[in-house]
CSV table of C-alpha atoms in Angstrom, one decimal:
chain,number,residue,atom,x,y,z
A,1,ARG,CA,0.0,0.0,0.0
A,2,ILE,CA,1.1,3.5,-0.8
A,3,VAL,CA,1.2,5.9,2.3
A,4,ILE,CA,1.3,9.6,1.2
A,5,ASP,CA,-0.3,12.5,3.0
A,6,GLU,CA,-3.2,13.9,1.1
A,7,MET,CA,-3.3,17.1,-0.8
A,8,GLY,CA,0.3,17.0,-1.8
A,9,LYS,CA,1.3,16.2,-5.3
A,10,ILE,CA,2.4,12.8,-6.5
A,11,LYS,CA,4.2,11.7,-9.7
A,12,ILE,CA,2.9,8.4,-11.1
A,13,THR,CA,5.1,6.5,-13.6
A,14,GLN,CA,3.9,3.4,-15.4
A,15,VAL,CA,6.7,0.7,-15.1
A,16,LYS,CA,5.0,-2.4,-16.3
A,17,SER,CA,2.8,-3.2,-19.4
A,18,VAL,CA,-1.0,-3.6,-19.2
A,19,ILE,CA,-0.8,-6.4,-21.8
A,20,ASP,CA,-2.5,-9.5,-20.3
A,21,ARG,CA,-4.0,-7.5,-17.4
A,22,SER,CA,-7.7,-7.3,-16.6
A,23,LYS,CA,-9.9,-4.7,-18.4
A,24,ARG,CA,-10.4,-3.0,-15.0
A,25,GLN,CA,-6.7,-2.5,-14.5
A,26,LYS,CA,-6.3,-1.2,-18.1
A,27,GLU,CA,-9.1,1.3,-17.6
A,28,THR,CA,-7.6,2.4,-14.2
A,29,ILE,CA,-4.2,3.1,-15.9
A,30,LYS,CA,-6.0,5.0,-18.6
A,31,ALA,CA,-8.0,7.0,-16.1
A,32,LEU,CA,-4.8,8.0,-14.4
A,33,GLY,CA,-3.6,9.5,-17.7
A,34,LEU,CA,-0.9,7.0,-18.3
A,35,ARG,CA,-0.3,5.8,-21.9
A,36,ARG,CA,2.8,3.7,-22.1
A,37,ILE,CA,5.7,2.3,-20.0
A,38,ASN,CA,7.9,5.1,-18.5
A,39,HIS,CA,5.2,7.7,-19.1
A,40,SER,CA,4.7,9.9,-16.0
A,41,VAL,CA,1.9,12.2,-14.8
A,42,VAL,CA,1.5,14.4,-11.8
A,43,HIS,CA,-1.7,14.4,-9.8
A,44,GLU,CA,-2.9,15.9,-6.5
A,45,ALA,CA,-2.9,13.2,-3.8
A,46,ARG,CA,-6.7,13.1,-3.4
A,47,PRO,CA,-8.4,10.0,-2.0
A,48,GLU,CA,-9.8,9.1,-5.5
A,49,ILE,CA,-6.3,9.1,-7.0
A,50,LEU,CA,-4.7,7.3,-4.2
A,51,GLY,CA,-7.4,4.6,-4.4
A,52,MET,CA,-6.7,4.1,-8.1
A,53,VAL,CA,-3.0,4.0,-7.5
A,54,ASN,CA,-3.5,1.3,-4.8
A,55,LYS,CA,-5.4,-0.9,-7.3
A,56,VAL,CA,-2.6,-0.8,-9.8
A,57,ASP,CA,0.4,-0.4,-7.5
A,58,HIS,CA,2.1,-3.4,-9.1
A,59,LEU,CA,2.2,-1.6,-12.5
A,60,VAL,CA,3.3,1.9,-11.3
A,61,ARG,CA,5.9,3.7,-9.3
A,62,VAL,CA,4.8,6.6,-7.1
A,63,GLU,CA,7.0,9.5,-5.9
A,64,GLU,CA,6.1,12.6,-3.9
A,65,VAL,CA,6.6,15.9,-5.7
A,66,ASN,CA,8.0,18.8,-3.7
A,67,ASP,CA,6.8,22.2,-5.0
């Protein structure tokens, strides 16, 4: 599980392929805005985003972003 304080910013990077994953996991990756391996996006650490990240934590890497 990812433990990050809410309302900060997080950088999410896709590190594994979605080939041969469930449709639900593919849609979650897409909803996070990720398109391919090594693609990164920055989101606010809201409960909805953290929940999605927890569902695909085996496919992504998460880092806190300091502004």
